[in-house]
Coordinates of C-alpha atoms and ligand atoms in Angstrom, one line a residue:
M1 CA 47.8 101.8 94.4
I2 CA 50.7 99.6 93.2
Q3 CA 51.5 100.2 89.5
T4 CA 52.8 97.4 87.3
V5 CA 55.0 99.0 84.6
Q6 CA 55.7 97.0 81.4
T7 CA 59.3 97.0 80.4
T8 CA 61.8 95.3 78.1
A9 CA 65.0 93.7 79.3
F10 CA 68.4 95.3 78.8
T11 CA 71.2 92.9 77.9
D12 CA 74.1 94.6 79.7
Q13 CA 73.1 94.5 83.4
K14 CA 75.7 92.1 84.6
P15 CA 77.1 93.1 88.0
G16 CA 80.9 93.3 88.1
T17 CA 83.4 93.2 91.0
S18 CA 81.1 95.5 93.0
G19 CA 77.6 95.9 91.6
L20 CA 76.4 97.3 88.3
R21 CA 78.4 100.3 87.0
K22 CA 77.6 102.2 83.9
K23 CA 77.9 105.6 82.4
V24 CA 75.2 108.0 83.7
R25 CA 73.7 108.3 80.2
I26 CA 73.1 104.5 80.3
F27 CA 71.6 104.6 83.8
A28 CA 69.4 107.6 82.9
Q29 CA 67.6 105.7 80.1
P30 CA 63.9 105.1 80.9
H31 CA 63.4 101.9 83.0
Y32 CA 67.2 101.2 83.2
A33 CA 67.6 101.6 87.0
E34 CA 64.1 100.3 87.6
N35 CA 64.8 97.1 85.7
F36 CA 67.9 96.4 87.7
I37 CA 66.3 97.2 91.1
Q38 CA 63.3 95.0 90.3
S39 CA 65.6 92.2 89.2
V40 CA 67.3 92.5 92.6
F41 CA 64.0 92.2 94.4
D42 CA 62.8 89.4 92.1
S43 CA 66.0 87.5 93.1
L44 CA 65.2 87.7 96.8
A45 CA 62.6 85.9 98.9
D46 CA 60.5 86.5 102.0
F47 CA 61.2 90.2 102.5
A48 CA 57.5 91.3 103.0
G49 CA 57.4 93.6 106.0
E50 CA 61.2 93.6 106.3
T51 CA 63.6 96.6 106.4
L52 CA 65.7 97.8 103.5
V53 CA 68.5 100.3 103.9
I54 CA 69.1 102.8 101.0
G55 CA 71.8 105.3 100.6
G56 CA 74.6 106.4 98.3
D57 CA 77.8 108.4 97.8
G58 CA 76.1 111.6 96.7
R59 CA 77.1 111.4 93.1
Y60 CA 75.1 112.7 90.2
L61 CA 71.7 110.8 89.9
N62 CA 71.9 109.7 93.6
R63 CA 68.8 111.5 94.7
E64 CA 66.7 110.6 91.7
V65 CA 67.5 106.9 91.9
I66 CA 66.9 106.9 95.7
Q67 CA 63.4 108.2 95.1
T68 CA 62.8 105.5 92.5
A69 CA 64.2 102.8 94.9
I70 CA 62.0 104.0 97.8
R71 CA 58.8 103.8 95.6
M72 CA 59.8 100.4 94.3
A73 CA 60.8 99.0 97.7
A74 CA 57.4 100.1 99.0
A75 CA 55.5 98.6 96.0
N76 CA 57.4 95.4 96.4
G77 CA 56.3 95.0 100.1
F78 CA 59.2 96.1 102.3
G79 CA 57.8 97.2 105.7
T80 CA 60.4 99.8 106.4
V81 CA 63.0 101.7 104.4
L82 CA 65.9 103.5 106.1
V83 CA 67.5 106.2 104.1
G84 CA 70.5 108.3 105.0
R85 CA 69.8 112.0 105.3
G86 CA 70.5 113.8 102.0
G87 CA 70.6 110.3 100.4
I88 CA 74.0 109.9 101.9
L89 CA 75.4 106.7 103.3
S90 CA 79.0 105.6 103.0
T91 CA 79.4 101.9 102.0
P92 CA 80.7 100.9 105.5
A93 CA 78.0 103.0 107.2
A94 CA 75.4 101.3 105.1
S95 CA 76.9 97.9 106.0
H96 CA 76.7 98.9 109.7
M97 CA 73.1 100.2 109.4
I98 CA 72.0 96.9 107.8
R99 CA 73.5 95.0 110.7
L100 CA 72.4 97.4 113.5
H101 CA 68.7 97.4 112.4
K102 CA 68.7 93.7 111.4
A103 CA 67.6 94.8 107.9
Y104 CA 66.9 92.3 105.2
G105 CA 69.5 94.1 103.0
G106 CA 70.4 97.3 101.4
L107 CA 70.9 99.2 98.1
I108 CA 74.0 101.3 97.9
L109 CA 74.1 103.7 95.0
S110 CA 77.7 104.2 94.1
A111 CA 80.3 103.7 91.5
S112 CA 82.9 104.0 94.2
H113 CA 86.3 105.3 92.9
N114 CA 84.9 106.0 89.4
P115 CA 84.4 109.7 88.5
G116 CA 80.9 111.2 88.8
G117 CA 78.8 113.7 86.9
P118 CA 76.5 113.7 83.8
D119 CA 79.2 112.2 81.6
E120 CA 80.7 109.9 84.1
D121 CA 79.7 106.9 86.2
F122 CA 76.8 105.7 88.3
G123 CA 76.3 102.3 90.1
I124 CA 74.0 100.2 92.2
K125 CA 75.0 97.4 94.5
Y126 CA 72.9 95.1 96.7
N127 CA 74.1 94.0 100.1
I128 CA 72.6 91.1 102.1
G129 CA 71.5 90.9 105.7
N130 CA 75.0 90.4 107.1
G131 CA 75.8 93.8 105.7
G132 CA 78.1 92.6 103.0
P133 CA 78.0 92.6 99.2
A134 CA 75.7 90.0 97.7
P135 CA 77.7 86.8 97.0
E136 CA 78.0 85.5 93.4
A137 CA 75.0 83.1 93.7
I138 CA 72.8 86.2 94.2
T139 CA 74.5 88.5 91.6
D140 CA 74.2 85.6 89.1
A141 CA 70.5 85.3 89.8
I142 CA 70.1 89.1 89.5
Y143 CA 71.8 89.1 86.1
A144 CA 69.7 86.1 84.9
R145 CA 66.6 88.0 85.9
T146 CA 67.6 91.3 84.1
K147 CA 67.6 89.3 80.9
T148 CA 64.0 88.2 81.2
I149 CA 62.3 91.0 83.2
D150 CA 59.1 92.4 81.6
R151 CA 57.6 94.4 84.4
Y152 CA 58.4 96.3 87.5
L153 CA 56.4 97.5 90.5
T154 CA 56.2 101.1 91.7
L155 CA 53.9 103.6 93.3
D156 CA 52.6 107.0 92.2
T157 CA 53.7 108.9 95.3
P158 CA 55.4 112.3 95.8
D159 CA 59.1 112.4 96.5
V160 CA 60.2 111.9 100.1
D161 CA 61.9 114.9 101.7
L162 CA 65.4 113.4 102.1
D163 CA 66.8 116.4 103.9
R164 CA 64.7 116.2 107.1
D165 CA 65.0 113.4 109.6
G166 CA 61.8 111.7 110.4
E167 CA 59.2 109.2 109.2
T168 CA 56.7 109.3 106.3
L169 CA 54.5 106.7 104.7
V170 CA 55.0 105.7 101.1
G171 CA 52.0 103.5 100.4
T172 CA 52.0 101.4 103.6
T173 CA 55.8 101.4 104.0
R174 CA 57.4 103.5 106.7
V175 CA 60.3 105.5 105.2
R176 CA 62.7 106.8 107.9
V177 CA 65.3 109.4 107.0
V178 CA 68.1 109.0 109.5
D179 CA 71.4 110.6 110.4
P180 CA 74.0 108.9 108.1
V181 CA 77.0 109.5 110.4
A182 CA 76.0 109.1 114.1
A183 CA 75.6 105.4 114.4
Y184 CA 78.8 104.7 112.4
A185 CA 80.8 107.2 114.5
D186 CA 79.4 105.5 117.7
L187 CA 80.6 102.1 116.3
M188 CA 84.1 103.5 115.8
E189 CA 84.2 104.7 119.4
T190 CA 83.6 101.1 120.6
L191 CA 86.5 99.8 118.5
F192 CA 89.3 102.2 119.3
D193 CA 90.9 104.0 122.2
F194 CA 89.5 107.4 121.5
P195 CA 90.9 109.0 124.7
A196 CA 94.4 107.9 123.7
I197 CA 94.0 109.3 120.2
R198 CA 92.5 112.5 121.6
A199 CA 95.5 112.9 124.0
M200 CA 97.9 112.4 121.0
M201 CA 96.0 115.1 119.1
A202 CA 96.1 117.4 122.1
S203 CA 99.9 116.9 122.3
G204 CA 100.3 118.3 118.8
T205 CA 100.1 115.4 116.4
R206 CA 98.9 116.8 113.0
L207 CA 96.7 115.0 110.5
S208 CA 95.5 115.7 107.0
F209 CA 92.5 113.8 105.6
D210 CA 91.5 114.3 102.0
A211 CA 87.8 113.3 101.5
M212 CA 88.2 114.0 97.7
H213 CA 84.8 115.8 97.7
A214 CA 83.2 112.4 98.2
V215 CA 81.1 110.7 100.9
T216 CA 83.6 110.5 103.8
G217 CA 83.7 114.3 104.3
P218 CA 80.9 114.4 106.9
Y219 CA 82.1 111.2 108.6
A220 CA 85.7 112.4 108.9
T221 CA 84.7 115.8 110.1
E222 CA 82.5 114.4 112.8
I223 CA 85.0 111.7 113.9
L224 CA 88.4 113.4 113.4
E225 CA 87.7 117.0 114.1
R226 CA 84.7 116.9 116.5
R227 CA 85.2 113.6 118.5
L228 CA 89.0 113.4 118.4
G229 CA 89.9 117.0 118.5
A230 CA 91.9 117.2 115.3
A231 CA 92.5 120.8 114.2
P232 CA 89.7 122.4 112.1
G233 CA 90.8 122.1 108.5
T234 CA 92.3 118.6 109.1
V235 CA 89.6 117.3 106.6
V236 CA 90.1 118.8 103.2
N237 CA 87.7 118.6 100.3
G238 CA 85.1 117.6 102.9
T239 CA 81.9 118.5 101.1
P240 CA 80.4 115.7 99.0
L241 CA 79.8 117.1 95.4
P242 CA 77.8 115.3 92.7
D243 CA 80.9 115.4 90.4
F244 CA 83.6 115.1 93.1
G245 CA 84.9 118.5 92.0
G246 CA 85.6 117.0 88.6
H247 CA 88.2 114.6 90.0
H248 CA 88.4 110.8 90.3
P249 CA 87.6 110.1 93.9
D250 CA 90.3 107.4 93.8
P251 CA 92.7 107.5 96.7
N252 CA 96.0 106.6 95.0
L253 CA 99.2 108.5 94.4
V254 CA 97.9 109.7 91.0
H255 CA 94.5 111.1 92.0
A256 CA 95.5 112.1 95.6
H257 CA 98.7 113.8 94.5
E258 CA 98.0 116.9 96.5
L259 CA 97.9 114.9 99.7
H260 CA 101.1 113.2 98.7
A261 CA 102.8 116.5 98.1
R262 CA 101.6 117.8 101.5
M263 CA 103.0 114.7 103.2
M264 CA 106.4 115.0 101.5
A265 CA 106.8 118.8 102.2
P266 CA 109.2 120.0 104.9
D267 CA 106.4 121.0 107.2
A268 CA 104.3 117.9 106.6
P269 CA 101.7 116.7 109.1
D270 CA 102.5 113.4 111.0
F271 CA 99.8 111.4 109.3
G272 CA 97.9 111.7 106.0
A273 CA 95.0 109.7 104.6
A274 CA 92.4 109.8 101.8
S275 CA 89.3 107.9 101.0
D276 CA 87.3 107.1 97.9
G277 CA 83.8 108.0 96.5
D278 CA 81.9 105.7 98.8
G279 CA 84.2 105.7 101.8
D280 CA 85.4 102.1 101.8
R281 CA 89.0 102.7 100.6
N282 CA 91.9 104.3 102.4
L283 CA 95.2 105.7 101.3
I284 CA 97.8 106.0 104.1
I285 CA 100.8 108.3 103.9
G286 CA 103.1 109.1 106.8
R287 CA 105.4 112.1 106.9
N288 CA 107.9 111.2 104.2
I289 CA 106.6 107.7 103.6
F290 CA 103.9 106.2 101.4
V291 CA 102.6 103.0 102.8
T292 CA 101.4 100.6 100.1
P293 CA 97.9 99.3 100.8
S294 CA 99.4 95.8 101.0
D295 CA 101.9 96.9 103.6
S296 CA 99.2 98.8 105.4
L297 CA 97.2 95.6 105.7
A298 CA 100.2 93.7 107.1
L299 CA 101.1 96.5 109.5
L300 CA 97.5 96.8 110.8
A301 CA 97.3 93.1 111.3
A302 CA 100.6 93.0 113.1
N303 CA 99.6 95.9 115.4
A304 CA 95.9 95.4 115.8
H305 CA 96.2 94.0 119.3
L306 CA 97.0 97.6 120.4
A307 CA 93.4 98.6 119.8
P308 CA 90.7 97.6 122.2
A309 CA 88.5 95.7 119.7
Y310 CA 91.4 93.4 118.7
A311 CA 93.3 93.2 122.0
K312 CA 92.4 89.5 122.2
G313 CA 94.1 88.8 118.9
L314 CA 93.0 87.9 115.4
A315 CA 91.3 84.7 114.3
G316 CA 92.9 85.0 110.8
I317 CA 93.9 87.4 108.0
A318 CA 92.4 87.3 104.6
R319 CA 93.7 89.1 101.5
S320 CA 92.6 89.1 97.9
M321 CA 94.9 87.1 95.6
P322 CA 96.7 90.0 93.9
T323 CA 97.4 91.7 97.2
S324 CA 101.0 91.3 98.3
Q325 CA 102.0 88.4 100.5
A326 CA 103.2 90.7 103.3
A327 CA 100.1 89.9 105.4
D328 CA 100.8 86.2 105.1
R329 CA 104.1 86.6 106.8
V330 CA 102.3 88.4 109.7
A331 CA 99.8 85.6 109.9
A332 CA 102.6 83.0 110.0
A333 CA 104.3 84.9 112.8
L334 CA 101.1 85.2 114.8
G335 CA 100.4 81.5 114.2
I336 CA 97.0 82.2 112.6
P337 CA 95.6 81.2 109.2
A338 CA 96.0 83.3 106.1
Y339 CA 93.3 83.2 103.4
E340 CA 93.7 84.1 99.8
T341 CA 90.4 85.0 98.0
P342 CA 89.4 86.4 94.6
T343 CA 89.3 90.2 94.1
G344 CA 86.3 91.9 95.6
W345 CA 84.9 92.2 99.2
K346 CA 82.1 89.8 98.5
F347 CA 84.5 86.9 99.1
F348 CA 85.4 87.9 102.6
G349 CA 81.9 87.9 104.0
T350 CA 81.6 84.2 104.6
L351 CA 85.1 84.1 106.3
L352 CA 84.1 87.0 108.6
D353 CA 80.7 85.5 109.4
A354 CA 82.3 82.1 110.3
G355 CA 84.8 83.8 112.5
L356 CA 87.7 82.5 110.4
A357 CA 89.2 85.9 109.6
T358 CA 89.2 89.1 111.6
I359 CA 91.0 91.5 109.3
C360 CA 90.8 91.5 105.5
G361 CA 92.4 93.6 102.8
E362 CA 93.0 94.3 99.2
E363 CA 95.9 95.9 97.3
S364 CA 93.4 98.4 95.9
A365 CA 93.4 100.4 99.2
G366 CA 90.7 98.4 101.0
T367 CA 91.0 97.1 104.5
G368 CA 88.5 96.2 107.1
S369 CA 87.5 93.9 109.8
D370 CA 84.6 91.9 111.3
H371 CA 83.0 95.1 112.6
V372 CA 81.1 95.4 109.3
R373 CA 81.1 93.4 106.1
E374 CA 82.6 96.0 103.8
K375 CA 86.0 97.5 103.6
D376 CA 86.1 100.6 105.6
G377 CA 88.3 103.6 104.9
L378 CA 87.9 105.5 108.1
W379 CA 88.3 102.4 110.2
A380 CA 91.8 101.9 108.7
V381 CA 92.6 105.5 109.5
L382 CA 91.4 105.1 113.1
L383 CA 93.3 101.9 113.6
W384 CA 96.5 103.5 112.4
L385 CA 95.9 106.5 114.7
N386 CA 95.3 104.1 117.6
I387 CA 98.6 102.3 116.8
L388 CA 100.4 105.7 116.6
A389 CA 98.9 106.8 119.9
V390 CA 100.1 103.6 121.6
R391 CA 103.5 103.2 120.0
R392 CA 104.5 106.9 120.0
Q393 CA 106.8 106.4 117.0
S394 CA 106.7 108.0 113.6
M395 CA 105.2 106.3 110.6
V396 CA 108.7 105.9 109.1
E397 CA 110.0 104.1 112.3
I398 CA 107.0 101.8 112.5
V399 CA 107.2 100.8 108.8
H400 CA 110.9 100.3 108.8
D401 CA 110.7 98.2 112.0
H402 CA 108.1 96.0 110.2
W403 CA 110.4 95.5 107.2
S404 CA 113.4 94.7 109.3
L405 CA 111.3 92.0 111.1
F406 CA 109.4 90.5 108.2
G407 CA 111.3 91.6 105.1
R408 CA 109.8 93.8 102.4
N409 CA 107.3 93.0 99.7
Y410 CA 108.1 95.5 97.0
Y411 CA 104.8 96.0 95.1
A412 CA 103.1 98.0 92.4
R413 CA 100.0 97.7 90.2
H414 CA 100.1 98.9 86.6
D415 CA 96.7 99.7 85.0
Y416 CA 96.1 99.9 81.3
E417 CA 92.7 101.6 81.1
G418 CA 90.1 101.6 78.3
V419 CA 91.9 99.2 76.1
P420 CA 90.0 97.4 73.3
T421 CA 88.2 94.4 74.8
A422 CA 89.3 92.1 72.0
G423 CA 93.0 92.9 72.7
A424 CA 92.7 92.4 76.4
D425 CA 90.8 89.1 76.0
A426 CA 93.5 87.9 73.5
L427 CA 96.2 88.8 76.0
M428 CA 94.6 86.8 78.7
A429 CA 93.9 83.9 76.4
A430 CA 97.5 83.8 75.2
L431 CA 98.7 83.8 78.8
R432 CA 96.3 81.0 79.8
A433 CA 97.6 78.9 76.9
Q434 CA 101.1 79.1 78.3
L435 CA 100.3 78.1 81.9
D436 CA 101.2 74.4 81.5
T437 CA 104.6 75.0 80.0
L438 CA 105.9 77.9 82.1
P439 CA 107.0 76.2 85.3
G440 CA 110.7 75.5 85.3
T441 CA 111.4 78.1 82.6
T442 CA 113.4 81.3 83.3
V443 CA 112.4 84.8 82.3
E444 CA 114.8 87.8 83.1
G445 CA 116.8 85.6 85.4
L446 CA 113.6 84.6 87.3
T447 CA 112.6 80.9 87.5
V448 CA 108.9 80.2 87.3
T449 CA 107.9 77.8 90.1
A450 CA 104.1 77.8 89.3
A451 CA 101.6 79.4 87.0
D452 CA 97.8 79.1 87.1
D453 CA 94.5 80.8 86.6
F454 CA 93.4 81.4 90.2
A455 CA 90.5 79.4 91.3
Y456 CA 88.9 79.7 94.7
T457 CA 86.8 77.3 96.8
D458 CA 85.1 79.1 99.7
P459 CA 86.0 77.1 102.8
T460 CA 82.7 77.7 104.5
D461 CA 80.2 76.8 101.7
G462 CA 82.3 75.1 99.1
S463 CA 81.3 77.6 96.3
V464 CA 83.8 77.7 93.5
S465 CA 85.0 80.8 91.5
L466 CA 87.1 80.1 88.5
K467 CA 89.3 82.3 86.3
Q468 CA 90.1 85.0 88.9
G469 CA 93.4 86.0 87.4
V470 CA 96.6 84.6 86.0
R471 CA 99.4 84.3 88.4
I472 CA 103.0 83.5 87.7
L473 CA 105.1 82.7 90.8
F474 CA 108.9 82.8 90.8
D475 CA 111.5 81.3 93.0
G476 CA 112.1 83.5 96.1
G477 CA 108.5 84.7 96.5
S478 CA 108.2 87.2 93.6
R479 CA 105.0 87.2 91.5
I480 CA 103.3 88.7 88.5
V481 CA 99.5 88.7 88.3
F482 CA 97.4 89.6 85.3
R483 CA 93.6 90.2 85.5
L484 CA 90.9 92.3 83.9
S485 CA 89.0 94.8 86.0
G486 CA 85.4 94.2 86.8
T487 CA 84.5 97.8 87.7
G488 CA 85.3 99.8 84.5
T489 CA 82.7 101.3 82.3
E490 CA 84.6 101.7 79.0
G491 CA 86.5 99.0 77.1
A492 CA 88.7 96.8 79.3
T493 CA 91.2 97.6 82.0
L494 CA 94.2 95.3 82.3
R495 CA 95.7 95.2 85.7
L496 CA 99.3 94.0 86.1
Y497 CA 100.3 93.3 89.7
L498 CA 104.0 93.1 90.4
E499 CA 105.6 91.8 93.7
R500 CA 109.1 91.1 94.7
Y501 CA 110.1 89.8 98.1
E502 CA 113.3 90.9 99.8
P503 CA 114.1 89.0 103.0
N504 CA 114.9 91.0 106.1
D505 CA 118.6 90.4 105.6
G506 CA 118.4 92.0 102.2
K507 CA 118.3 95.5 100.8
L508 CA 115.1 97.1 102.1
D509 CA 115.5 100.6 100.7
H510 CA 115.5 100.1 96.9
S511 CA 113.2 102.4 95.0
V512 CA 110.1 100.5 94.0
A513 CA 110.7 101.0 90.3
E514 CA 114.3 99.7 90.6
A515 CA 113.2 96.7 92.7
L516 CA 110.5 95.8 90.2
A517 CA 112.3 96.5 87.0
P518 CA 113.1 92.8 86.1
L519 CA 109.5 91.8 86.8
I520 CA 108.2 94.6 84.5
T521 CA 110.4 93.3 81.7
A522 CA 109.4 89.8 82.4
A523 CA 105.7 90.7 82.3
E524 CA 106.1 92.3 78.8
K525 CA 108.0 89.2 77.6
L526 CA 105.3 86.8 78.9
A527 CA 102.2 88.8 77.9
S528 CA 103.2 91.0 74.9
I529 CA 101.3 93.9 76.5
K530 CA 102.4 96.4 73.9
T531 CA 101.2 94.2 71.0
H532 CA 97.8 93.3 72.6
T533 CA 96.9 96.7 74.1
G534 CA 98.7 99.1 71.7
R535 CA 100.1 100.8 74.7
T536 CA 103.7 101.4 75.6
E537 CA 103.1 102.6 79.2
P538 CA 100.4 102.0 81.8
D539 CA 97.9 104.8 82.4
V540 CA 98.1 104.6 86.2
I541 CA 100.8 103.1 88.5
T542 CA 99.8 102.6 92.1
Ligands
VG1_1 C1 88.5 97.1 92.0 C2 89.6 96.6 92.9 C3 89.1 95.6 93.9 C4 87.9 96.3 94.7 C5 86.9 96.7 93.7 C6 85.7 97.5 94.3 O1 88.0 96.0 91.3 O2 90.7 96.0 92.2 O3 90.1 95.2 94.8 O4 87.3 95.3 95.5 O5 87.5 97.6 92.7 O6 86.2 98.6 95.1 P1 88.5 95.6 89.7 O7 87.6 94.5 89.3 O8 88.3 96.9 89.0 O9 89.9 95.3 89.8 V1 85.3 99.9 95.3 O10 86.0 100.9 96.4 O11 85.1 100.3 93.7 O12 83.7 99.4 95.8
CO2 CO1 84.8 102.2 97.1

């Protein structure tokens, strides 16, 4: 018997860069998750009898919200629900499962790199039938619906046993609990030269993969240790925990500092990597060399033809606007188009669907390709391993070769977290007010060639996204970008992105801090960060 539950709207359910993210205490309020899930369903059409994929990153509240979502999907008329065993599905594995089973869409329960636990964060995102994040037209419709919703549909049925594979009926809906790892691991085997990587492992190459107590543990153990023969213990922190062991599952040099220390030690492994809460990000560190995510994107694109899936070449390379322009130089050398999109994977979906881009990436440690419609942490690790297996060089050699060919884009991101929203908004407003007068002026010896608030028109459907970040471009290819995060759950987070280009006949071994120093001073002069945020230093530098 379908139950119609009366509810009242919440005013704060606006999806951000990647779904709705809130503190657990907000999500745990009566009707809060239900309202959002029903608003998703109310924004969709013609899904009666169709398949919905549900899974999450295993964080606190995951199992409870999965049971809620199953009942609501059944009450709303989905024919089949596919759930990852244990309620687990990494974001890229969910994307693949949607595509593999031709599902209508999927609900992914995750707040990604945000910490988990009773006092931390939870999230829900909706992905469409291509496996990718819902585009803005849908997230806008969902938000509009959350403001007027007055009822949701559910069933009074017992919990589904999430820990046993198999099928049960919830109402008249078939609920199938499936292996979260196998199909994804099989997909990876079709993309990469597993025998070559296995041979490299057998000849003594050593890896270290930090799963950060998040969702990639089971995936990395199956793929790296079981299928590729990496030594047992290659995967560290491999058991997903509801609170990620009390850490931020954010693969950057701050939160994955143990991996960094291991990779800089005298007996370091050859290759190190980490992934985030929901498995869509990757951090790559070679022995004695950290590879920035922007460089990793450029290097993967330049070498992708060494892996079977990309042997025929790439159609195009897409990067988010704040991501360094290193990948553009690769695209130019390959004679293929380079696309610049707003931040967030949802903007890559149409380019991938249309076959315009093959590889996409973001400075925030996200890279992926047309094999799914999400960024994919383990995919990046495997493409790197495939490249290493073919080139038989060290990471240091491969990265230095790249710089000597293309020049180096020195790059860093400074995050000012949890700053008062009013101050952050005032900072952005003051920057926007200067945009018209900046070109032609000089700051810290740098001449401004252009300044704008990034606007994007999707080349496939013409949809327009405005105010995606203020960028200030300087003579010689350097840039400063300012934008506010859309994934935080407390106050505002200001992101300052700094990039300086050094051509291949220049000095390629500066320290990053030294190379970017003039830009950091220029950013303060242009934006008065200290005055607006009350901070003298960023909280996190990546
Ligand atoms: C951040 C990153 C962005 C990424 C997004 C989701 O967004 O900057 O590049 O796509 O997180 O990643 P924002 O709005 O906070 O800058 V994940 O791994 O959280 O799904
Ligand atoms: Co993520």
